[in-house]
PDB file of N, CA and C in Angstrom:
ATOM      1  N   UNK A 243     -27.773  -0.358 -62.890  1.00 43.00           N
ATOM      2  CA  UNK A 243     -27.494  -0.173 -61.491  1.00 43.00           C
ATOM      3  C   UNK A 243     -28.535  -0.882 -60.621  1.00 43.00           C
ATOM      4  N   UNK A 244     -29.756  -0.579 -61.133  1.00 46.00           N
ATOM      5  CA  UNK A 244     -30.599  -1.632 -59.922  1.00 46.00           C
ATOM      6  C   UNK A 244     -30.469  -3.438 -60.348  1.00 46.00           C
ATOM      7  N   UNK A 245     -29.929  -3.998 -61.379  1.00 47.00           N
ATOM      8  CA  UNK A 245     -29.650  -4.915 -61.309  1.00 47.00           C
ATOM      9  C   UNK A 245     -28.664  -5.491 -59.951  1.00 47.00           C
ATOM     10  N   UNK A 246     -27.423  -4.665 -60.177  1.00 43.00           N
ATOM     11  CA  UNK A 246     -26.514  -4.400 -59.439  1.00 43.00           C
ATOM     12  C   UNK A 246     -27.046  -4.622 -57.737  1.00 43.00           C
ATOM     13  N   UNK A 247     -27.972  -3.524 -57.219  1.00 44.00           N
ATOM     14  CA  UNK A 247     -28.789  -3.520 -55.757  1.00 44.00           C
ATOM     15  C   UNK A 247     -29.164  -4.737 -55.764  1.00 44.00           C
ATOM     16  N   UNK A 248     -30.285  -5.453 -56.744  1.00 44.00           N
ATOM     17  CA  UNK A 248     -30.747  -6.575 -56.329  1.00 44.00           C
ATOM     18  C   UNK A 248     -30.200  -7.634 -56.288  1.00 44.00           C
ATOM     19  N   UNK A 249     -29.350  -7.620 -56.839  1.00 44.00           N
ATOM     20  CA  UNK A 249     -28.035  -8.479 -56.738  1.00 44.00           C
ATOM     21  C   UNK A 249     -27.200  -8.738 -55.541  1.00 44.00           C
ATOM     22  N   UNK A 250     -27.275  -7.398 -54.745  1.00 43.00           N
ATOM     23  CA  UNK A 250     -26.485  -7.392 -53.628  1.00 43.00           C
ATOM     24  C   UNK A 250     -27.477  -7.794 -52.394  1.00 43.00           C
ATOM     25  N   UNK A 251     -28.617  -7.126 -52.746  1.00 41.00           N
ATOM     26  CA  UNK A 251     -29.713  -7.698 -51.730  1.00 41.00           C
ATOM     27  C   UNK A 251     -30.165  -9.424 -51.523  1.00 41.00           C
ATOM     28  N   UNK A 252     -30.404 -10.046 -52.969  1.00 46.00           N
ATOM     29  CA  UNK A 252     -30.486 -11.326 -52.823  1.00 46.00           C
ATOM     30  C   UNK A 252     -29.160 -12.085 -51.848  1.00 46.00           C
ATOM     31  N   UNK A 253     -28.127 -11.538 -52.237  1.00 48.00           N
ATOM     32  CA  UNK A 253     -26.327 -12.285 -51.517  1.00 48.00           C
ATOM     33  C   UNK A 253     -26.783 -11.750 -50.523  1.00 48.00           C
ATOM     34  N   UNK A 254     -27.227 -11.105 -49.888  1.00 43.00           N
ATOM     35  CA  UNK A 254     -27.645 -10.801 -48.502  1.00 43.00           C
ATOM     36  C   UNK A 254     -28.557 -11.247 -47.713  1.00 43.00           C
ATOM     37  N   UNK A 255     -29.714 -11.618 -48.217  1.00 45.00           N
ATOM     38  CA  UNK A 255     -30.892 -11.978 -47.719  1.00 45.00           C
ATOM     39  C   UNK A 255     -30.397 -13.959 -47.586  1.00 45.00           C
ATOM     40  N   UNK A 256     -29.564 -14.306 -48.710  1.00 47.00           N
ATOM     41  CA  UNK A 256     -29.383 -15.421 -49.221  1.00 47.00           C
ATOM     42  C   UNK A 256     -28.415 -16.305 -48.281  1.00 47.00           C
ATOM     43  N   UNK A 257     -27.587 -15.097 -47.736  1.00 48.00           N
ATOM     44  CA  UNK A 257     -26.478 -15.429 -46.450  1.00 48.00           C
ATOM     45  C   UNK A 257     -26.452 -15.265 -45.365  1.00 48.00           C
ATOM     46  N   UNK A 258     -27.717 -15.131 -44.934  1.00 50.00           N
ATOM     47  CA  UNK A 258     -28.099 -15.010 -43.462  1.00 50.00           C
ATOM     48  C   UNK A 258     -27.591 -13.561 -42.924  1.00 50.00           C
ATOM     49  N   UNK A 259     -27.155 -12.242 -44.141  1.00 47.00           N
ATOM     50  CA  UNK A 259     -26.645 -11.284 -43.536  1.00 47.00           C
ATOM     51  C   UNK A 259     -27.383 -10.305 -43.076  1.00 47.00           C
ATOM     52  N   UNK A 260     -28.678 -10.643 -43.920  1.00 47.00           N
ATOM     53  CA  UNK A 260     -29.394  -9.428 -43.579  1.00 47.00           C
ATOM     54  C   UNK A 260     -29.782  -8.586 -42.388  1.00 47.00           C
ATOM     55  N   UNK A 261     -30.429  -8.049 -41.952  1.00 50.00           N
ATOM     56  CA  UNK A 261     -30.665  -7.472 -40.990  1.00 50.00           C
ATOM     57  C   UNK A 261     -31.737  -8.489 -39.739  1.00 50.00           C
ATOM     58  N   UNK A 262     -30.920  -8.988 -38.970  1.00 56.00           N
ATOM     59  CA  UNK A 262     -31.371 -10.125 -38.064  1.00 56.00           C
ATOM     60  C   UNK A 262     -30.962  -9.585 -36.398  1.00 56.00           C
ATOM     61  N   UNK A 263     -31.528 -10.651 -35.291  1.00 58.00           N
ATOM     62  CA  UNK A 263     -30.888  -9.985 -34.324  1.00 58.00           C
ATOM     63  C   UNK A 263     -29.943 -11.157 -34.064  1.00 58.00           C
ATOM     64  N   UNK A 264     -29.103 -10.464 -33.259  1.00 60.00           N
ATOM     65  CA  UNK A 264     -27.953 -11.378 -32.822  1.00 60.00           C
ATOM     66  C   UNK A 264     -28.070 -12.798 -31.861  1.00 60.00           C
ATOM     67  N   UNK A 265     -27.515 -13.197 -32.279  1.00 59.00           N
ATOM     68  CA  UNK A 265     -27.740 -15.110 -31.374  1.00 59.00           C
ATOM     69  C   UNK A 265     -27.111 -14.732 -30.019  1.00 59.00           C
ATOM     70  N   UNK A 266     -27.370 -15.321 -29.227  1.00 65.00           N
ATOM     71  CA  UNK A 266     -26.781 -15.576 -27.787  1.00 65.00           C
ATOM     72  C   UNK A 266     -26.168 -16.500 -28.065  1.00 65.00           C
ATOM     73  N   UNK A 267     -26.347 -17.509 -28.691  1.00 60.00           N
ATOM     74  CA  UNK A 267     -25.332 -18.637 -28.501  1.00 60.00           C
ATOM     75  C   UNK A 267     -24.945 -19.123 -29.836  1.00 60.00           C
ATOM     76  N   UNK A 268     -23.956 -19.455 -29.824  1.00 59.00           N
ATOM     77  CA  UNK A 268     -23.427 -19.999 -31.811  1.00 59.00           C
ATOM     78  C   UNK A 268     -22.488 -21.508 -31.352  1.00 59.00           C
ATOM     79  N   UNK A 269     -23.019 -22.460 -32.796  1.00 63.00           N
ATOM     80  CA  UNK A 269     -23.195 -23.636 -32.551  1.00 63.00           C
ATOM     81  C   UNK A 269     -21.436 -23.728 -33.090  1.00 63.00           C
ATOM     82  N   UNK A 270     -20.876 -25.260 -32.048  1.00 65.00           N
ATOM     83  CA  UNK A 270     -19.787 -25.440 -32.398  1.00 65.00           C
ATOM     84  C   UNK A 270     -19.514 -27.177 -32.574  1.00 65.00           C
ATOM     85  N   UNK A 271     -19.210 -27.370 -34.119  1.00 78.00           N
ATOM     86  CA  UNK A 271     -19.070 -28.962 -33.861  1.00 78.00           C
ATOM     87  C   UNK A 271     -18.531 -29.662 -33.176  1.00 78.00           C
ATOM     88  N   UNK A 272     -18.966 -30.810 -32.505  1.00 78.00           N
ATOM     89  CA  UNK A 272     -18.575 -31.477 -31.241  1.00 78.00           C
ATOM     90  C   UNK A 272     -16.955 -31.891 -31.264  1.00 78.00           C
ATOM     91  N   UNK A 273     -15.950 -32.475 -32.968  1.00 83.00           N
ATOM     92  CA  UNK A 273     -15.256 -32.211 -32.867  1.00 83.00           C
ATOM     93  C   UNK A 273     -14.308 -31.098 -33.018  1.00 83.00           C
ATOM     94  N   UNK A 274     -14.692 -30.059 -33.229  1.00 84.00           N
ATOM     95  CA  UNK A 274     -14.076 -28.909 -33.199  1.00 84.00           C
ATOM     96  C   UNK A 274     -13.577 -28.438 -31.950  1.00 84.00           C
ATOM     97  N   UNK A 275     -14.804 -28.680 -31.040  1.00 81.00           N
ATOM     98  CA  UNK A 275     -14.412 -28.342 -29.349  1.00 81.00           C
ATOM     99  C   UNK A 275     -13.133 -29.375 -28.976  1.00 81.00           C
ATOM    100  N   UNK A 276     -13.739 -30.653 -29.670  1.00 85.00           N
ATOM    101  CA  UNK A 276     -12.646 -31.639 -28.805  1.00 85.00           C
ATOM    102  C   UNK A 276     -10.556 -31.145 -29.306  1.00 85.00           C
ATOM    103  N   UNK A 277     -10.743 -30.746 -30.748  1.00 87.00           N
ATOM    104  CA  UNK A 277      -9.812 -30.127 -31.333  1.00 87.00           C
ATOM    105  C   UNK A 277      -9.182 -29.236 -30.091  1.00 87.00           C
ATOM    106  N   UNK A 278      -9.919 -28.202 -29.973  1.00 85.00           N
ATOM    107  CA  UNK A 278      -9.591 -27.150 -29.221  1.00 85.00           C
ATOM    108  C   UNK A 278      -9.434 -27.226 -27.863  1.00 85.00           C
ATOM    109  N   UNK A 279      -9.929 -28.228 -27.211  1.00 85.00           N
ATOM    110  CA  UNK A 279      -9.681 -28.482 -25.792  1.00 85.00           C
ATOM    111  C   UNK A 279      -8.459 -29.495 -26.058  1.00 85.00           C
ATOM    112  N   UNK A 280      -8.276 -29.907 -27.127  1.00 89.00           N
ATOM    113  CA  UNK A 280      -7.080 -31.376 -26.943  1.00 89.00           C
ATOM    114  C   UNK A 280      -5.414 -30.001 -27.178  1.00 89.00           C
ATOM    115  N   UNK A 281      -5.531 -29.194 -27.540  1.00 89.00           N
ATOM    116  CA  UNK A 281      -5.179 -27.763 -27.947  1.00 89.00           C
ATOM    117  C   UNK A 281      -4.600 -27.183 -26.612  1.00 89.00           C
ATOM    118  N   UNK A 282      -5.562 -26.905 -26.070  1.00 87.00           N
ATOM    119  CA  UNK A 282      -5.205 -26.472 -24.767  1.00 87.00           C
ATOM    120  C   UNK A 282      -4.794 -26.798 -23.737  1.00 87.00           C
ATOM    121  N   UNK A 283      -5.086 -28.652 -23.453  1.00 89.00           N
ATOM    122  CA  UNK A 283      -4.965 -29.385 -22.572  1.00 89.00           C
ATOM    123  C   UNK A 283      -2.955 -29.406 -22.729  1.00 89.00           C
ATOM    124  N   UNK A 284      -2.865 -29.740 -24.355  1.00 90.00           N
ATOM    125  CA  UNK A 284      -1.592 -29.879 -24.163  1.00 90.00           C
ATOM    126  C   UNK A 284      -0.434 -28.549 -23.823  1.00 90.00           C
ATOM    127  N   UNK A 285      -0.784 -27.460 -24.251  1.00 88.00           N
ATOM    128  CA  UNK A 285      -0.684 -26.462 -23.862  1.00 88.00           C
ATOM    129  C   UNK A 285      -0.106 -26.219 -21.973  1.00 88.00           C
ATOM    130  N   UNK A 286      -1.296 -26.631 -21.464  1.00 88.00           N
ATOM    131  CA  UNK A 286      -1.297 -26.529 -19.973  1.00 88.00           C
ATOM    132  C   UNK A 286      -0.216 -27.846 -19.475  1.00 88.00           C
ATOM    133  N   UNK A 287      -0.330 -28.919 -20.005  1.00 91.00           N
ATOM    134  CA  UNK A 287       0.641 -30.199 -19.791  1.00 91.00           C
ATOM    135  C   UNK A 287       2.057 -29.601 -20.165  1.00 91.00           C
ATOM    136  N   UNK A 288       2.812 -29.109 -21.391  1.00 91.00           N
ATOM    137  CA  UNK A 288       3.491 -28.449 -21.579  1.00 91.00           C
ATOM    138  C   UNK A 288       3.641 -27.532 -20.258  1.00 91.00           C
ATOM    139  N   UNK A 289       3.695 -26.461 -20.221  1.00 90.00           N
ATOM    140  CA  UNK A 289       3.664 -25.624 -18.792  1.00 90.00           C
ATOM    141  C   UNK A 289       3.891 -26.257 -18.031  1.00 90.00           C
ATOM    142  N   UNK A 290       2.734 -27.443 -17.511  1.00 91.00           N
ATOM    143  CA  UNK A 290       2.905 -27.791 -15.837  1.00 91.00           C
ATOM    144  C   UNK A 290       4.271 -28.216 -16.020  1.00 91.00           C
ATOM    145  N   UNK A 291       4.803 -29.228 -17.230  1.00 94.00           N
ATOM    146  CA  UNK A 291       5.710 -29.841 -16.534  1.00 94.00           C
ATOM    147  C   UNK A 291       7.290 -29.263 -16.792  1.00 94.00           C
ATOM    148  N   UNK A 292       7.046 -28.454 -17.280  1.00 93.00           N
ATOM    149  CA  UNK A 292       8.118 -27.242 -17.137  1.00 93.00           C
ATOM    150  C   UNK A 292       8.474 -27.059 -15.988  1.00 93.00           C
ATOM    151  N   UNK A 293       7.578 -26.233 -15.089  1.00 93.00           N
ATOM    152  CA  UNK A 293       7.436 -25.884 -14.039  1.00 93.00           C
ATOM    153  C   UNK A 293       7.447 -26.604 -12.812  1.00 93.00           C
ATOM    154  N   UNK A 294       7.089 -27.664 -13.082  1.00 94.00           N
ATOM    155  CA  UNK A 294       7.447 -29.246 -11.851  1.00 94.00           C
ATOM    156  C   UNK A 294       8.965 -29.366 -11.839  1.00 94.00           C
ATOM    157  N   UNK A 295       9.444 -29.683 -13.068  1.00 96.00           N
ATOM    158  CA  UNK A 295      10.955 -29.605 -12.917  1.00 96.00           C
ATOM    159  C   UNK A 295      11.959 -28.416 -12.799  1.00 96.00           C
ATOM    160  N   UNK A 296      11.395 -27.423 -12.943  1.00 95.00           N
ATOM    161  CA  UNK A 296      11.714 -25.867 -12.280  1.00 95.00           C
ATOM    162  C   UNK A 296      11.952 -26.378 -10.667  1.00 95.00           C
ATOM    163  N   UNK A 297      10.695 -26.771 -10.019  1.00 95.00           N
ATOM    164  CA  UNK A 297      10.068 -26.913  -8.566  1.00 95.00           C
ATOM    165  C   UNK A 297      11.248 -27.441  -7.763  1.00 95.00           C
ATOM    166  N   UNK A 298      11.721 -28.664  -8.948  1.00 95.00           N
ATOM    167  CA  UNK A 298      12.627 -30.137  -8.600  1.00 95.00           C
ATOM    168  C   UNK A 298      14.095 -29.568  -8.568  1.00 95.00           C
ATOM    169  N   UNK A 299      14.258 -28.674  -9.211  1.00 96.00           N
ATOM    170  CA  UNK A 299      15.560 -28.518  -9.619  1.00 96.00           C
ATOM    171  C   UNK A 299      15.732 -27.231  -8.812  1.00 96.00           C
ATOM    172  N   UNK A 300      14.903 -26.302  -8.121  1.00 95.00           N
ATOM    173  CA  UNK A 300      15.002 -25.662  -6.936  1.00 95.00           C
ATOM    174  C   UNK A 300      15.656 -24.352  -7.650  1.00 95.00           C
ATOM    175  N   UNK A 301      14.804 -23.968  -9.061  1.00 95.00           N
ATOM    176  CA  UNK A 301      14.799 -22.577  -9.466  1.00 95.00           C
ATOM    177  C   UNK A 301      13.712 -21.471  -9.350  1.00 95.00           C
ATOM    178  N   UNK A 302      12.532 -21.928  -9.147  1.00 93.00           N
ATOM    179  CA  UNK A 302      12.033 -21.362  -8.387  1.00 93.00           C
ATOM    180  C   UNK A 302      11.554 -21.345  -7.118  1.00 93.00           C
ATOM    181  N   UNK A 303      10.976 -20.384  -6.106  1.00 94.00           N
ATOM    182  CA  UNK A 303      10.507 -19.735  -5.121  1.00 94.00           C
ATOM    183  C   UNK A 303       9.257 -20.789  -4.731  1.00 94.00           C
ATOM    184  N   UNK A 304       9.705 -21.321  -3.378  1.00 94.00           N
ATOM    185  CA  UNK A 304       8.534 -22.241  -2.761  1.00 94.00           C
ATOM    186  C   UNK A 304       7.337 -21.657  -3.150  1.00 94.00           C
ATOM    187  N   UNK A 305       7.297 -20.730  -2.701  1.00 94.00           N
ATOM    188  CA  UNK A 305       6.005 -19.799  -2.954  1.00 94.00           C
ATOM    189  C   UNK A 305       5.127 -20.344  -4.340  1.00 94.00           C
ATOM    190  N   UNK A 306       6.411 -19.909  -5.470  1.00 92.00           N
ATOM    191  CA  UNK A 306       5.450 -19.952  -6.795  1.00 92.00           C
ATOM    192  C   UNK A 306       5.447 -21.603  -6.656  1.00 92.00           C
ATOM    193  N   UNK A 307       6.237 -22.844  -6.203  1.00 94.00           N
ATOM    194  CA  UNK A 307       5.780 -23.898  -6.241  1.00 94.00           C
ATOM    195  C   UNK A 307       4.495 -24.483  -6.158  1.00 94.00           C
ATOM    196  N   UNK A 308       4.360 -23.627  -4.472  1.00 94.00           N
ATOM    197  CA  UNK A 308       3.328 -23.925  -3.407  1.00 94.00           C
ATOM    198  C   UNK A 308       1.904 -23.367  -4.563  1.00 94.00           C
ATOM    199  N   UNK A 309       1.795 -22.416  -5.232  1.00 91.00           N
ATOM    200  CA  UNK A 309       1.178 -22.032  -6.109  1.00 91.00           C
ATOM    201  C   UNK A 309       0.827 -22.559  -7.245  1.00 91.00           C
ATOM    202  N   UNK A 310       1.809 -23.110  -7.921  1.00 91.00           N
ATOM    203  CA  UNK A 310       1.887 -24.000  -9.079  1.00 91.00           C
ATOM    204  C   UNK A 310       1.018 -25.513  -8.579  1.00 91.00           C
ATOM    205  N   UNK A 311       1.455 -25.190  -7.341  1.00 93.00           N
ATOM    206  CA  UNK A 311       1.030 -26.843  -6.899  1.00 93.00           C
ATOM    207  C   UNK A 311      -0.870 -27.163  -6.832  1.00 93.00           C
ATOM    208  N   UNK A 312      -1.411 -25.895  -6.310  1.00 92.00           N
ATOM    209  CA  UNK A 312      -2.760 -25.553  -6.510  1.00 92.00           C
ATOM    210  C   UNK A 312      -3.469 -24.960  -7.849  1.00 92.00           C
ATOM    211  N   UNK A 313      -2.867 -24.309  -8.578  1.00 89.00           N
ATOM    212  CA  UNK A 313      -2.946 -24.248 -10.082  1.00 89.00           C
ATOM    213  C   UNK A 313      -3.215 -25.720 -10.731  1.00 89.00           C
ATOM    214  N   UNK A 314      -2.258 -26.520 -10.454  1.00 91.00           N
ATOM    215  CA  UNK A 314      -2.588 -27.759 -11.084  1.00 91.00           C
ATOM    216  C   UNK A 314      -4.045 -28.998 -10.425  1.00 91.00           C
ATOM    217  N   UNK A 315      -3.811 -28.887  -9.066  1.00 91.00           N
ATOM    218  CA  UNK A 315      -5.102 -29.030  -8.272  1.00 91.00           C
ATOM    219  C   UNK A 315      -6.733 -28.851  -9.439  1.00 91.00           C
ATOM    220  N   UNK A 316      -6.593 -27.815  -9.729  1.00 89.00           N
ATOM    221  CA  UNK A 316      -7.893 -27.280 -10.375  1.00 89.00           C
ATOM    222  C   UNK A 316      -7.707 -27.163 -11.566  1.00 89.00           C
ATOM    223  N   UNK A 317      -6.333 -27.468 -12.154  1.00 89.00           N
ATOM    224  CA  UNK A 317      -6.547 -27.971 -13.876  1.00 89.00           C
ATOM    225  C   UNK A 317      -6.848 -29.416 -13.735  1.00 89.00           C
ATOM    226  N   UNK A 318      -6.420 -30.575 -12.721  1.00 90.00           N
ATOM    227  CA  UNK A 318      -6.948 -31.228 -12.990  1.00 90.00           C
ATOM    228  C   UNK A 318      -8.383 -31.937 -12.609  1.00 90.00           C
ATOM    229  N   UNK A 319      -9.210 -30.768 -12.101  1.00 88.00           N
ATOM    230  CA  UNK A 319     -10.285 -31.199 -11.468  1.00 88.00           C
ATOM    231  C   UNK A 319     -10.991 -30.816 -12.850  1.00 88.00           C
ATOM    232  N   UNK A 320     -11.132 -29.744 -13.158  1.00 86.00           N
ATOM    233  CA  UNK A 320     -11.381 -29.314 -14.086  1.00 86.00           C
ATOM    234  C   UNK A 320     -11.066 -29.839 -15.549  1.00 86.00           C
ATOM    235  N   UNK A 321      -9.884 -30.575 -16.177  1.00 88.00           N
ATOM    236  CA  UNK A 321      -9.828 -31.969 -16.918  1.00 88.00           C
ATOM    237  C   UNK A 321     -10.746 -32.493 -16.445  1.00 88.00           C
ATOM    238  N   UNK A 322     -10.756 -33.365 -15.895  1.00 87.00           N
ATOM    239  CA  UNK A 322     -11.696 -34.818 -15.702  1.00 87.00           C
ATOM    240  C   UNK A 322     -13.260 -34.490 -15.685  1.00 87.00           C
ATOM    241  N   UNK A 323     -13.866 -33.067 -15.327  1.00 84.00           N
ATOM    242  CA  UNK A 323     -15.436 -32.333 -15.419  1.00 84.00           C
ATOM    243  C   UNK A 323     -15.269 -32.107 -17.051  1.00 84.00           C
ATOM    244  N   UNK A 324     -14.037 -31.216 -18.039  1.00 84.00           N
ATOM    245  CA  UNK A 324     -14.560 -31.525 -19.281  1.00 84.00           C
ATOM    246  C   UNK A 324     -14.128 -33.041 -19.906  1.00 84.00           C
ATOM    247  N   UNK A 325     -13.556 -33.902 -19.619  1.00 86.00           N
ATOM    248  CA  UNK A 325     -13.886 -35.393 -20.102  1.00 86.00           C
ATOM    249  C   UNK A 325     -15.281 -35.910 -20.077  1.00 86.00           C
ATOM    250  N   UNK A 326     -15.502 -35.741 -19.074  1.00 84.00           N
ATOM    251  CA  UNK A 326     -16.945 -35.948 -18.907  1.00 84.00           C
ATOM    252  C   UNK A 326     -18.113 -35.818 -19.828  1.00 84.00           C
ATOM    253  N   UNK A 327     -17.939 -34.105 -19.345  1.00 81.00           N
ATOM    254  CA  UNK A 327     -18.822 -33.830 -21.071  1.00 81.00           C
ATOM    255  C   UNK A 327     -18.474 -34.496 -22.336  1.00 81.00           C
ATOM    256  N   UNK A 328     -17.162 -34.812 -22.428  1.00 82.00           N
ATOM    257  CA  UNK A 328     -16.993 -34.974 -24.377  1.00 82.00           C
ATOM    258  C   UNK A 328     -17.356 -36.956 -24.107  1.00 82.00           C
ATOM    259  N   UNK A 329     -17.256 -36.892 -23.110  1.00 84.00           N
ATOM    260  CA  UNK A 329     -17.540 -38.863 -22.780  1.00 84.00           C
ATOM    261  C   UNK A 329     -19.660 -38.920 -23.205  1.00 84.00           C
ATOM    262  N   UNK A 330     -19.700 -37.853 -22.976  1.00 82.00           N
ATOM    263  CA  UNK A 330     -21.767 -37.739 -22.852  1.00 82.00           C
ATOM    264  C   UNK A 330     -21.958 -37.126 -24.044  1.00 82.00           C
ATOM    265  N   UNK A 331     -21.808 -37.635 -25.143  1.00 71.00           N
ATOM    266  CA  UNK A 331     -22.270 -36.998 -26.102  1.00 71.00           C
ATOM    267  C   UNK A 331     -23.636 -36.110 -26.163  1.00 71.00           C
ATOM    268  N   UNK A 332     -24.526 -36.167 -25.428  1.00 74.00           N
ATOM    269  CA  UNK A 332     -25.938 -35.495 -25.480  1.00 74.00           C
ATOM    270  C   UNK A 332     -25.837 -34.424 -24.590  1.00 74.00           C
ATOM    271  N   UNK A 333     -24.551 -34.097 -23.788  1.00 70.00           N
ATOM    272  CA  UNK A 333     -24.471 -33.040 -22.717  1.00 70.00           C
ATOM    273  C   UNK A 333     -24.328 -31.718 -23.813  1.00 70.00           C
ATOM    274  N   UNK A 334     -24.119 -30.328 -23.273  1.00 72.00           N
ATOM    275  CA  UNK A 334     -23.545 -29.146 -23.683  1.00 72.00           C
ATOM    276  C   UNK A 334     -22.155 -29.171 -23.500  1.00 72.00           C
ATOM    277  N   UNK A 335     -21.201 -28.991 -24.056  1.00 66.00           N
ATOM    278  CA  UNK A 335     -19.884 -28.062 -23.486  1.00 66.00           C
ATOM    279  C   UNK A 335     -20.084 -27.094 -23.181  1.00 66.00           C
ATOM    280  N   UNK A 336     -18.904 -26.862 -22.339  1.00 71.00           N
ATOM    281  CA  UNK A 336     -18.990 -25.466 -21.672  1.00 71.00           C
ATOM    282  C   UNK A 336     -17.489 -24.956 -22.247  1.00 71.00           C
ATOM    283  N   UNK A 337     -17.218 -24.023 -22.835  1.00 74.00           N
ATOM    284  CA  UNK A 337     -16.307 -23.121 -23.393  1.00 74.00           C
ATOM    285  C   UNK A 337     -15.275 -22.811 -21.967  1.00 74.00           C
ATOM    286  N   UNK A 338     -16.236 -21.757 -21.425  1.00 79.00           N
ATOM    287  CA  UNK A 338     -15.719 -21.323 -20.524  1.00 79.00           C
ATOM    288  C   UNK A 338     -14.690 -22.218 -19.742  1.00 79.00           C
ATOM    289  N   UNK A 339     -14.888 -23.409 -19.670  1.00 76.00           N
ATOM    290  CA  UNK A 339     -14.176 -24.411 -18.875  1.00 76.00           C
ATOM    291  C   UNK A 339     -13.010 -24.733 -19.420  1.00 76.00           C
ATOM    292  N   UNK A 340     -12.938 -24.581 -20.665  1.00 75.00           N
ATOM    293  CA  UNK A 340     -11.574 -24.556 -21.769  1.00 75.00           C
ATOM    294  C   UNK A 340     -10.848 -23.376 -21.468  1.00 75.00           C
ATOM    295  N   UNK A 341     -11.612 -22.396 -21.516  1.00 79.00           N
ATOM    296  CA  UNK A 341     -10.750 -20.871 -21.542  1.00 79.00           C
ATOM    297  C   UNK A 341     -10.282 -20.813 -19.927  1.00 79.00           C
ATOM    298  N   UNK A 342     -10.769 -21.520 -19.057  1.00 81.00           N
ATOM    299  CA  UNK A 342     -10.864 -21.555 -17.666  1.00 81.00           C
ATOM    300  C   UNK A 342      -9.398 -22.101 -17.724  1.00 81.00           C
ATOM    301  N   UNK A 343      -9.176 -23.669 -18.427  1.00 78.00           N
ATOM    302  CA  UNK A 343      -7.993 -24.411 -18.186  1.00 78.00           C
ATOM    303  C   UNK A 343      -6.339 -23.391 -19.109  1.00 78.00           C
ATOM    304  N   UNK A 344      -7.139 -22.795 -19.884  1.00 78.00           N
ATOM    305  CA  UNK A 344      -6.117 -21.506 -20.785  1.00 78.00           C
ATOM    306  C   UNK A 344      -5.312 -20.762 -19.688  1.00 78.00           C
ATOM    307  N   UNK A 345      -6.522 -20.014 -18.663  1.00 83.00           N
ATOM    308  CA  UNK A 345      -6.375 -19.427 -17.823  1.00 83.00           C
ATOM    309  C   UNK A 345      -4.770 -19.532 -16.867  1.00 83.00           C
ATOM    310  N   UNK A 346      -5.445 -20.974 -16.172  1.00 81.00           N
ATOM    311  CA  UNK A 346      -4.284 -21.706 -15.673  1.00 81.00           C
ATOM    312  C   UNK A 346      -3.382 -22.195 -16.195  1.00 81.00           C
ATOM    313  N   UNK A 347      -2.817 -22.045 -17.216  1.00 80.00           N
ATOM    314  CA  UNK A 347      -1.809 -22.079 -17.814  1.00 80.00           C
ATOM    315  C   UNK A 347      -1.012 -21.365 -17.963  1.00 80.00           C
ATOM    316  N   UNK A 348      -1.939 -19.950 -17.899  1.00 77.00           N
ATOM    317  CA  UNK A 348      -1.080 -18.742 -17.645  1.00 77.00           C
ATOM    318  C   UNK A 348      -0.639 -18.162 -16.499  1.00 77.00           C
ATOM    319  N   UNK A 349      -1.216 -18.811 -15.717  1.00 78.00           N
ATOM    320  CA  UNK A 349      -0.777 -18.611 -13.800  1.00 78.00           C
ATOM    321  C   UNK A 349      -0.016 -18.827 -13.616  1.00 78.00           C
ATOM    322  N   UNK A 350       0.564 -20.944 -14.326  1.00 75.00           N
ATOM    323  CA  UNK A 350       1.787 -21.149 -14.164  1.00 75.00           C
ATOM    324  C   UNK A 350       2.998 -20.417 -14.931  1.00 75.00           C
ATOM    325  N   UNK A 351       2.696 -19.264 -16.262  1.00 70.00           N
ATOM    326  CA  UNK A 351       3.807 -18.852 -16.341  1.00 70.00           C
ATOM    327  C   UNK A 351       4.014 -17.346 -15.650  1.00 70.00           C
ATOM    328  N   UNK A 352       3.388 -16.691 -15.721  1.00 61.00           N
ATOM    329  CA  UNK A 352       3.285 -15.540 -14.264  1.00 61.00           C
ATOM    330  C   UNK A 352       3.876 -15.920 -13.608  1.00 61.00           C
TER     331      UNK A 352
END
């Protein structure tokens, strides 16, 4: 049996499980982000242009147009700020700015 413990202790100590404190920040490979933002981007492209030809074809409510129409405003301001980053390889990404463009994607279907 104490073979057994030390056994479980080494796989522990050995896998970074042990008793540590927690990271604030956890590392993500540069293409992994680009994966996941190319993910989402199309995602939100999908949507908008659903919803443009919704606009066109006069099934929905000026309102949600007039809405849709500023939704897209700030997905695409927000595109071209994360191009940026993935254009600067030495910058940070920012997550949030992905989950930000998620966001608006879901505005336009609300």
């Amino acid at each position: 049996m104490k073979g057994l413990a030390s056994f479980f202790l080494a796989t522990l100590l050995l896998t970074g499980c042990a008793l540590t404190r927690p990271v604030t920040t956890i590392s993500v490979e540069r293409q992994q982000f680009i994966n996941a933002y190319a993910r989402a981007r199309v995602l939100y492209q999908r949507l908008a242009a659903r919803v443009e030809a919704d606009c066109r074809a006069g099934t929905l409510s000026q309102e949600a147009c007039v809405n849709a129409a500023a939704i897209d405003r700030e997905a695409k301001a927000l595109d071209s700020e994360i191009r940026a980053k993935i254009d600067t390889p030495e910058s940070e990404v920012d997550w949030g700015r992905v989950m930000r463009l998620l966001e608006l994607a879901l505005g336009l279907v609300l």
